C-alpha angles and dihedrals in degrees: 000000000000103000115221111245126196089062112065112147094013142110106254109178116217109200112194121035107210128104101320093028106067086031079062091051097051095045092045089053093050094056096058091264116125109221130212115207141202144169130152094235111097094208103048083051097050082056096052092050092046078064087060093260124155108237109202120183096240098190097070122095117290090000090141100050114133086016114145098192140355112220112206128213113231101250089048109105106231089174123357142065076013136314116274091253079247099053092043087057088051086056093052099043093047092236096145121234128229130158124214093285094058079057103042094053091042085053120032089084104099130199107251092044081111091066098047126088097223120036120215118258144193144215126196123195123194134157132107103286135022108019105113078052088052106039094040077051097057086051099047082046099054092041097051079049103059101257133130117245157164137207115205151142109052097011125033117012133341123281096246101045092059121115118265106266118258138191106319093359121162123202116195118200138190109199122188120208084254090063098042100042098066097028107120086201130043120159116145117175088227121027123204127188117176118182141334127226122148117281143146082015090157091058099051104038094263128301099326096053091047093054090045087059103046079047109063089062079075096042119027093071101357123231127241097235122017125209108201122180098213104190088103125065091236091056093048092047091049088050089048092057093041099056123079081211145328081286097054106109093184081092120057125194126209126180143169101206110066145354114296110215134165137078107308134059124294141160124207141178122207124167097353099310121099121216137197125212127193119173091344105315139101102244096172142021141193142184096223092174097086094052110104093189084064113048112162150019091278094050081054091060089049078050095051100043095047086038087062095044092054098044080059087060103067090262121145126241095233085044090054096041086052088054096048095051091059098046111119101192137237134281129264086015114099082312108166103218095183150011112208140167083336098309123113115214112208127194105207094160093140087068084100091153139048101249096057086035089065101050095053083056084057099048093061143064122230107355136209094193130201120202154154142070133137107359126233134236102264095040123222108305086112093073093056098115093026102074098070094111098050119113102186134342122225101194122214130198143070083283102045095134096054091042087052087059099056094052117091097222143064111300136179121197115241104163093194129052094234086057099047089037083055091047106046095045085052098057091037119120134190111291092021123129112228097203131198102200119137112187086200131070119259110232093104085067116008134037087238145346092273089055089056087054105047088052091048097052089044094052085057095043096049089046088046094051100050 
């Protein structure tokens, strides 16, 4: 546990009691605060009151007097589309508002750092798509290599309940919009932004508001070392306002689409190898094409962005390609389940979007697609050009019939994913792709994305068992 520091002796509110809020609360506890704590939930409540927590009904009148904070849980609104009535009494009465990642960064710092000879660091990774890959990747690479390390945030554990930092010691972070947008402090070490597409465009304002909020990881504290995926305008613009000059290696650039050259640092992936270039010359390359746990142009870009972090770290390149080549992926993202009468079957439940939707569509050969769920604001436009692999798409959802209309091949209606798993095993044939990749959220259906999965990978076991 990291325990939260600036608030000994004090009332702190925590308003929201799932993963990172009663993490809050205990952080905040062990660091001499007295925390105040709400949800609307009775029986979260009831369990943070079974760990000896005040619940205070913090929408009544004056319930944040004497507050010296209010700490936010992530899928809490705090602006738009409107503030959480909590949040917009914490406005009015001038309490400032933070969420666990504001704590974690004023208080991962320990007494004793001075005396060691390397120093812990973190690295935090945000963007649209492909940051849980890549960070879960920075964190595969530094272990293989030996050193000591820690996957949190959005993945892995919470950012409070980690373990202090100690001599050499490596914390890797996901961070959401949601988390970086609301976070008073934010100073990583190493800062990684992959890739920008709309999303959560509710949440932010619209597509301004999400890239400002994916943007102040890089300029509220400023890291060290930034690891911009330029193949976006707002990456390249984000790039553009980091670096000094072309020359300015403090910012490295890293694309897929096309060859990186100039003065500075940049890593790059084309047809499959990936290439670093350093003043002007090529200083590594990898095959990046054998490796299972990367399918795809868009698992290149993962490779080249925590290719890049690492490399900030004082890592080899050998060290890093050895460490590639042993990644196995990560569930629920372009995961192959199974391998079956010639037919790979792939769970890409995480493609909750079009955008990453799309470049799953991209990694694989002749596709029987399943698809659907609860559409997203935009539609479906964004797959147009991506869809020439498939073979055939089995839509899922309550709408299946509305989404089978906006896609531009053949589609059967399936409506559940037993179904849709049964159909498109049937019409597989051998070096076919069956491909779990919904373009849509899952709540019309699911509790969450990993449930989607899970049901996804048991339908095709079952099938394949019996």
């Amino acid at each position: 546990m990291i325990p939260v520091r600036g608030y000994r002796g004090r009332r702190v509110a925590v308003l929201g009691l799932g993963r990172s809020g009663l993490a809050s609360a205990r952080a905040l506890r062990a660091g001499g605060a007295e925390p105040v704590c709400w949800d609307d939930n009775p029986a979260t409540r009831a369990e943070a009151e079974a760990e000896g927590y005040a619940c205070s009904d913090l929408t009544r009148h004056g319930a944040l007097e004497d507050v010296a904070a209010l700490i936010v849980s992530p899928g809490i609104p705090h602006l738009y589309p409107a503030p959480n009535p909590v949040v917009a009494a914490a406005l009015e009465a001038g309490v400032p508002l933070d969420n666990d990642i504001g704590l974690f960064f004023r208080s991962f710092a320990a007494p004793g750092w001075d005396e060691l000879d390397v120093v812990p660091r973190v690295v935090a990774v945000t963007g649209s798509n492909g940051k849980s890959t890549t960070a879960a990747l920075i964190h595969h690479i530094l272990t293989e290599a030996g050193r000591p390390a820690q996957l949190a945030g959005n993945i892995g554990r919470g950012v409070l309940d980690i373990s202090p930092g100690g001599e050499g010691s490596v914390v890797v972070l996901e961070l959401s919009s949601y988390q970086t947008e609301l976070a008073r402090a934010l100073t990583p070490d190493v800062a990684v932004f992959t890739n920008l597409s709309p999303d959560h465009l509710d949440r932010h304002g619209g597509m301004g508001g999400y890239f400002a909020a994916k943007r102040r990881l890089f300029t509220e504290g400023g890291p060290d070392r930034a690891v911009i995926g330029v193949d976006e305008s707002e990456g390249a613009f984000l790039a553009n306002q980091l670096a000094e000059g072309a020359a300015d290696d403090r910012v490295l650039r890293v694309s897929v689409t096309r060859k990186l050259t100039g003065p500075g640092w940049q890593v790059y992936a084309r047809k499959g190898f990936l290439s670093e270039v350093r003043k002007g010359r090529q200083a590594a390359a990898i095959d990046l094409r054998a490796i299972k746990g990367l399918p795809g142009v868009h698992n290149h870009q993962n490779a080249c962005a925590a290719y890049a972090a690492c490399r900030t770290l004082g890592l080899a390149p050998r060290v890093i390609e050895a460490a590639l080549a042993s990644y196995p992926g990560l569930p629920h993202r372009s995961q192959i389940v199974a391998e079956a009468g010639g037919v790979t079957y792939v769970n890409d439940s995480k493609a909750t979007n079009v955008d990453s939707a799309a470049k799953a569509l991209r990694a694989f050969g002749s596709i029987r697609w399943i698809c659907g769920g609860l559409e997203k604001e935009g539609g479906l436009a964004g797959l147009r050009g991506a869809t020439e692999a498939v073979a055939k798409a089995y839509v899922i959802g309550r709408e299946a019939a509305g989404f089978a209309l906006q896609l531009d091949v053949e589609a059967e209606i399936c409506t559940t994913m037993a179904q849709a798993v049964a159909r498109a095993m049937a019409e597989a044939q051998p070096g076919d792709t069956v491909l779990l990749a919904p373009a849509a959220a899952s709540f019309d259906q699911y509790d969450n994305f990993e449930r989607r999965g899970e049901d996804f990978v048991a339908e095709v076991q079952r099938r394949l068992a019996g």
